[in-house]
mmCIF file of C-alpha atoms in Angstrom:
data_model
loop_
_atom_site.group_PDB
_atom_site.id
_atom_site.type_symbol
_atom_site.label_atom_id
_atom_site.label_comp_id
_atom_site.label_asym_id
_atom_site.label_seq_id
_atom_site.Cartn_x
_atom_site.Cartn_y
_atom_site.Cartn_z
ATOM 1 C CA MET A 96 0.147 -0.136 -0.711
ATOM 2 C CA THR A 97 2.838 2.389 0.836
ATOM 3 C CA SER A 98 4.705 1.945 -2.491
ATOM 4 C CA VAL A 99 1.369 3.531 -4.501
ATOM 5 C CA THR A 100 1.982 7.026 -5.182
ATOM 6 C CA THR A 101 -0.990 9.775 -5.845
ATOM 7 C CA ARG A 102 -1.744 12.577 -8.150
ATOM 8 C CA ASN A 103 -3.852 15.148 -7.804
ATOM 9 C CA TYR A 104 -6.388 17.148 -9.711
ATOM 10 C CA GLN A 105 -3.670 20.100 -10.677
ATOM 11 C CA ASP A 106 -1.280 16.885 -11.750
ATOM 12 C CA ILE A 107 -3.894 15.900 -14.265
ATOM 13 C CA ARG A 108 -5.484 19.256 -15.548
ATOM 14 C CA ARG A 109 -1.900 20.177 -16.491
ATOM 15 C CA ALA A 110 -0.886 16.979 -18.197
ATOM 16 C CA LEU A 111 -4.711 17.022 -19.849
ATOM 17 C CA LEU A 112 -3.647 20.850 -20.808
ATOM 18 C CA ALA A 113 -0.039 19.287 -22.100
ATOM 19 C CA HIS A 114 -1.737 16.304 -24.154
ATOM 20 C CA GLU A 115 0.333 14.094 -22.667
ATOM 21 C CA GLU A 116 -0.935 10.317 -23.135
ATOM 22 C CA LEU A 117 -2.321 9.663 -19.331
ATOM 23 C CA ALA A 118 -5.572 7.213 -18.214
ATOM 24 C CA LEU A 119 -8.146 8.439 -15.355
ATOM 25 C CA VAL A 120 -9.439 5.438 -14.370
ATOM 26 C CA ASP A 121 -12.749 4.936 -12.818
ATOM 27 C CA VAL A 122 -12.528 2.137 -10.879
ATOM 28 C CA ARG A 123 -16.165 2.118 -9.338
ATOM 29 C CA GLU A 124 -19.108 -0.225 -11.216
ATOM 30 C CA GLU A 125 -20.625 1.697 -14.001
ATOM 31 C CA ASP A 126 -23.743 2.668 -12.113
ATOM 32 C CA PRO A 127 -21.643 5.214 -9.655
ATOM 33 C CA PHE A 128 -19.667 5.917 -12.728
ATOM 34 C CA ALA A 129 -22.736 7.353 -15.014
ATOM 35 C CA GLN A 130 -23.330 9.615 -11.643
ATOM 36 C CA ASP A 131 -20.694 11.149 -11.537
ATOM 37 C CA HIS A 132 -17.154 11.342 -12.704
ATOM 38 C CA PRO A 133 -14.637 13.572 -14.823
ATOM 39 C CA LEU A 134 -15.124 13.915 -18.350
ATOM 40 C CA PHE A 135 -12.588 11.897 -19.589
ATOM 41 C CA ALA A 136 -12.423 9.510 -17.171
ATOM 42 C CA ALA A 137 -12.694 5.910 -18.604
ATOM 43 C CA ASN A 138 -14.814 3.012 -16.291
ATOM 44 C CA ILE A 139 -12.933 -0.383 -15.631
ATOM 45 C CA PRO A 140 -14.019 -1.257 -12.209
ATOM 46 C CA LEU A 141 -12.267 -3.770 -10.080
ATOM 47 C CA SER A 142 -14.619 -6.343 -10.662
ATOM 48 C CA LYS A 143 -13.040 -6.861 -14.456
ATOM 49 C CA LEU A 144 -10.185 -5.014 -13.829
ATOM 50 C CA GLU A 145 -7.675 -8.239 -15.557
ATOM 51 C CA ILE A 146 -9.744 -9.001 -17.738
ATOM 52 C CA GLU A 147 -10.177 -5.543 -19.762
ATOM 53 C CA VAL A 148 -7.060 -3.220 -18.818
ATOM 54 C CA TYR A 149 -4.718 -4.942 -21.218
ATOM 55 C CA ASP A 150 -7.391 -4.328 -23.733
ATOM 56 C CA ARG A 151 -8.188 -0.690 -22.444
ATOM 57 C CA LEU A 152 -4.349 0.217 -21.951
ATOM 58 C CA PRO A 153 -2.871 -1.470 -23.402
ATOM 59 C CA ARG A 154 0.704 0.238 -23.109
ATOM 60 C CA ARG A 155 2.047 -0.388 -19.593
ATOM 61 C CA ASP A 156 4.323 2.145 -19.047
ATOM 62 C CA THR A 157 0.994 5.117 -19.437
ATOM 63 C CA ALA A 158 0.497 7.462 -16.554
ATOM 64 C CA ILE A 159 -2.429 5.823 -15.399
ATOM 65 C CA THR A 160 -4.023 7.633 -12.353
ATOM 66 C CA VAL A 161 -7.111 5.363 -10.572
ATOM 67 C CA TYR A 162 -10.254 6.467 -8.565
ATOM 68 C CA ASP A 163 -12.959 5.952 -6.014
ATOM 69 C CA ASN A 164 -15.346 8.190 -3.850
ATOM 70 C CA GLY A 165 -14.041 6.499 -1.023
ATOM 71 C CA GLU A 166 -14.792 2.852 -0.971
ATOM 72 C CA GLY A 167 -11.434 1.907 -0.772
ATOM 73 C CA LEU A 168 -11.605 0.367 -4.521
ATOM 74 C CA ALA A 169 -8.717 2.667 -6.304
ATOM 75 C CA VAL A 170 -5.796 1.850 -3.961
ATOM 76 C CA LEU A 171 -6.968 -2.353 -4.384
ATOM 77 C CA ALA A 172 -6.861 -1.064 -8.146
ATOM 78 C CA ALA A 173 -3.475 0.070 -8.312
ATOM 79 C CA GLU A 174 -1.985 -2.893 -6.539
ATOM 80 C CA ARG A 175 -3.071 -5.398 -9.219
ATOM 81 C CA LEU A 176 -1.973 -2.871 -11.713
ATOM 82 C CA LEU A 177 1.370 -2.477 -10.622
ATOM 83 C CA ALA A 178 1.426 -6.839 -9.838
ATOM 84 C CA LEU A 179 0.293 -6.481 -13.659
ATOM 85 C CA GLY A 180 3.289 -5.329 -15.263
ATOM 86 C CA TYR A 181 2.067 -1.046 -15.833
ATOM 87 C CA SER A 182 4.885 0.833 -14.008
ATOM 88 C CA ASN A 183 3.212 4.061 -13.756
ATOM 89 C CA VAL A 184 0.411 4.348 -11.423
ATOM 90 C CA ALA A 185 -1.052 6.288 -8.825
ATOM 91 C CA VAL A 186 -4.259 7.228 -6.852
ATOM 92 C CA LEU A 187 -6.292 10.318 -7.270
ATOM 93 C CA ASP A 188 -5.638 12.305 -4.500
ATOM 94 C CA GLY A 189 -8.616 12.810 -2.267
ATOM 95 C CA GLY A 190 -10.511 10.394 -4.887
ATOM 96 C CA LEU A 191 -13.525 11.655 -6.144
ATOM 97 C CA ALA A 192 -14.276 14.244 -3.504
ATOM 98 C CA GLY A 193 -10.855 15.902 -3.884
ATOM 99 C CA TRP A 194 -11.245 16.329 -7.643
ATOM 100 C CA ARG A 195 -14.401 18.136 -6.927
ATOM 101 C CA ALA A 196 -13.265 20.165 -3.771
ATOM 102 C CA SER A 197 -10.304 21.235 -6.212
ATOM 103 C CA GLY A 198 -12.726 22.523 -8.749
ATOM 104 C CA GLY A 199 -12.722 20.222 -10.648
ATOM 105 C CA GLU A 200 -15.868 19.501 -12.795
ATOM 106 C CA LEU A 201 -18.460 16.543 -12.813
ATOM 107 C CA PHE A 202 -20.114 14.943 -15.419
ATOM 108 C CA ARG A 203 -23.503 12.751 -15.368
ATOM 109 C CA ASP A 204 -24.169 9.707 -17.355
ATOM 110 C CA VAL A 205 -21.587 7.580 -20.030
ATOM 111 C CA ASN A 206 -20.290 8.345 -23.248
ATOM 112 C CA VAL A 207 -20.335 11.907 -22.303
ATOM 113 C CA PRO A 208 -17.799 13.706 -25.336
ATOM 114 C CA SER A 209 -18.899 11.330 -28.069
ATOM 115 C CA LYS A 210 -22.463 12.720 -26.815
ATOM 116 C CA ALA A 211 -21.621 16.646 -26.134
ATOM 117 C CA PHE A 212 -20.499 15.560 -30.067
ATOM 118 C CA GLY A 213 -23.072 14.522 -31.541
ATOM 119 C CA GLU A 214 -24.871 17.048 -30.021
ATOM 120 C CA LEU A 215 -22.894 19.479 -31.186
ATOM 121 C CA VAL A 216 -23.549 17.421 -35.259
ATOM 122 C CA GLU A 217 -26.811 17.622 -34.676
ATOM 123 C CA ASN A 218 -27.331 21.409 -33.910
ATOM 124 C CA VAL A 219 -24.524 22.456 -36.587
ATOM 125 C CA ARG A 220 -25.545 20.200 -39.004
ATOM 126 C CA HIS A 221 -29.586 20.208 -38.258
ATOM 127 C CA THR A 222 -28.899 16.434 -39.067
ATOM 128 C CA PRO A 223 -32.288 15.152 -40.100
ATOM 129 C CA SER A 224 -34.269 12.828 -38.243
ATOM 130 C CA LEU A 225 -38.021 11.280 -38.230
ATOM 131 C CA GLY A 226 -39.667 10.435 -34.787
ATOM 132 C CA ALA A 227 -40.237 7.092 -33.603
ATOM 133 C CA GLU A 228 -44.519 7.222 -34.383
ATOM 134 C CA GLN A 229 -43.253 8.134 -38.427
ATOM 135 C CA VAL A 230 -41.077 4.940 -38.126
ATOM 136 C CA GLN A 231 -43.570 2.935 -36.796
ATOM 137 C CA ALA A 232 -46.165 4.670 -39.641
ATOM 138 C CA LEU A 233 -43.399 3.760 -42.813
ATOM 139 C CA LEU A 234 -42.749 -0.049 -41.464
ATOM 140 C CA ALA A 235 -46.536 -0.812 -40.943
ATOM 141 C CA GLY A 236 -47.274 0.654 -44.239
ATOM 142 C CA ASN A 237 -44.715 -1.550 -46.097
ATOM 143 C CA ALA A 238 -43.172 1.803 -46.987
ATOM 144 C CA ASN A 239 -39.831 1.559 -49.015
ATOM 145 C CA VAL A 240 -37.318 2.184 -46.211
ATOM 146 C CA VAL A 241 -34.978 0.305 -44.757
ATOM 147 C CA VAL A 242 -33.688 0.530 -41.074
ATOM 148 C CA LEU A 243 -30.232 0.373 -40.475
ATOM 149 C CA ASP A 244 -28.801 -0.229 -36.658
ATOM 150 C CA ALA A 245 -25.602 1.649 -36.484
ATOM 151 C CA ARG A 246 -24.884 -0.249 -32.759
ATOM 152 C CA ARG A 247 -22.139 -2.850 -32.433
ATOM 153 C CA PHE A 248 -23.883 -6.650 -33.413
ATOM 154 C CA ASP A 249 -23.903 -8.051 -29.476
ATOM 155 C CA GLU A 250 -25.922 -4.478 -28.989
ATOM 156 C CA TYR A 251 -28.341 -5.465 -32.300
ATOM 157 C CA GLN A 252 -29.134 -9.075 -30.506
ATOM 158 C CA THR A 253 -30.134 -7.712 -27.173
ATOM 159 C CA MET A 254 -32.673 -5.195 -28.458
ATOM 160 C CA SER A 255 -33.468 -4.466 -32.632
ATOM 161 C CA ILE A 256 -35.802 -3.141 -34.414
ATOM 162 C CA PRO A 257 -38.158 -5.869 -36.626
ATOM 163 C CA GLY A 258 -36.874 -6.016 -39.762
ATOM 164 C CA GLY A 259 -33.811 -3.868 -38.704
ATOM 165 C CA ILE A 260 -30.315 -4.358 -40.125
ATOM 166 C CA SER A 261 -26.623 -4.870 -38.075
ATOM 167 C CA VAL A 262 -24.595 -1.961 -39.911
ATOM 168 C CA PRO A 263 -22.557 -1.139 -37.264
ATOM 169 C CA GLY A 264 -21.590 3.428 -37.935
ATOM 170 C CA ALA A 265 -18.081 2.345 -39.615
ATOM 171 C CA GLU A 266 -19.428 -0.090 -41.843
ATOM 172 C CA LEU A 267 -22.722 2.363 -43.193
ATOM 173 C CA VAL A 268 -20.984 4.584 -45.864
ATOM 174 C CA LEU A 269 -19.806 0.861 -47.089
ATOM 175 C CA ARG A 270 -22.620 -0.754 -47.440
ATOM 176 C CA VAL A 271 -25.550 1.303 -47.301
ATOM 177 C CA ALA A 272 -25.206 1.019 -52.079
ATOM 178 C CA GLU A 273 -26.017 -2.527 -51.562
ATOM 179 C CA LEU A 274 -28.453 -2.761 -48.390
ATOM 180 C CA ALA A 275 -30.687 0.216 -50.111
ATOM 181 C CA PRO A 276 -29.724 0.520 -53.999
ATOM 182 C CA ASP A 277 -32.745 2.425 -55.038
ATOM 183 C CA PRO A 278 -32.188 6.254 -54.829
ATOM 184 C CA ALA A 279 -35.646 6.791 -53.596
ATOM 185 C CA THR A 280 -36.118 4.203 -50.621
ATOM 186 C CA GLN A 281 -36.173 6.036 -47.492
ATOM 187 C CA VAL A 282 -33.079 5.201 -44.870
ATOM 188 C CA ILE A 283 -33.503 5.174 -41.491
ATOM 189 C CA VAL A 284 -30.498 5.191 -38.849
ATOM 190 C CA ASN A 285 -31.315 4.126 -35.159
ATOM 191 C CA CYS A 286 -28.702 2.945 -32.408
ATOM 192 C CA ALA A 287 -29.970 2.623 -28.710
ATOM 193 C CA GLY A 288 -29.993 5.392 -27.757
ATOM 194 C CA ARG A 289 -29.454 9.287 -30.503
ATOM 195 C CA THR A 290 -25.685 10.099 -30.800
ATOM 196 C CA ARG A 291 -24.753 7.224 -33.340
ATOM 197 C CA SER A 292 -27.810 7.339 -35.205
ATOM 198 C CA ILE A 293 -27.076 11.347 -35.466
ATOM 199 C CA ILE A 294 -23.365 10.744 -36.698
ATOM 200 C CA GLY A 295 -24.973 7.977 -38.679
ATOM 201 C CA THR A 296 -26.887 9.928 -41.228
ATOM 202 C CA GLN A 297 -24.963 12.671 -40.707
ATOM 203 C CA SER A 298 -22.319 10.221 -42.229
ATOM 204 C CA LEU A 299 -24.679 9.496 -45.435
ATOM 205 C CA VAL A 300 -25.479 12.713 -45.624
ATOM 206 C CA ASN A 301 -21.465 13.927 -45.685
ATOM 207 C CA ALA A 302 -20.933 10.961 -47.972
ATOM 208 C CA GLY A 303 -23.744 12.075 -51.031
ATOM 209 C CA ILE A 304 -25.604 9.547 -51.032
ATOM 210 C CA PRO A 305 -28.950 9.264 -53.019
ATOM 211 C CA ASN A 306 -31.527 8.016 -50.851
ATOM 212 C CA PRO A 307 -33.499 10.500 -48.305
ATOM 213 C CA VAL A 308 -31.884 9.535 -44.996
ATOM 214 C CA ALA A 309 -32.594 9.855 -40.854
ATOM 215 C CA ALA A 310 -31.986 9.519 -37.697
ATOM 216 C CA LEU A 311 -34.253 7.270 -35.352
ATOM 217 C CA ARG A 312 -35.282 10.658 -33.106
ATOM 218 C CA ASN A 313 -33.864 9.852 -29.050
ATOM 219 C CA GLY A 314 -33.190 6.241 -30.043
ATOM 220 C CA THR A 315 -34.927 2.582 -29.944
#
């Protein structure tokens, strides 16, 4: 325990402003992480640390700072990371409360940076969208429409719109021509929430496909 060093809010802020490589890791479970966390924190729960960390943090010399909210998880996580071969590991001084007390802002929900980007794109580019009732009416009326699900395949398998086709976001521009060869086909892009449907729809608009395209407003 005494071998674990600490870093404070100012250390992290300075490194972020200098664009240095770092990892700020919340080792609580997903629900408390979603309630409040620093903007660029990643969630790797202590319960899944050994399973996920090599994929999430492949560089063993990355400056890693772990934190909790007083549960006693951070020191355990730091010790495990050191045992796993990571060489630059520290605990956030004061944990989440220390971050807040030092003036650090906290955010609610998960994937906050990407969601903020999605909202910015929609606001600036006026990305077209259709409400769930409108999409349901098109499907019920057997309209010339195709629904493309932009989530990962495992998410698609968990729940999906009947008739929807799994097309993870990075594949949308690649596959849309074969899935909607008729330029009159209405293309609907959906995801679980709204961000990936906005980004997916805007990518198709930017690619200049001839089809009308819209996001499913507010997702599945």
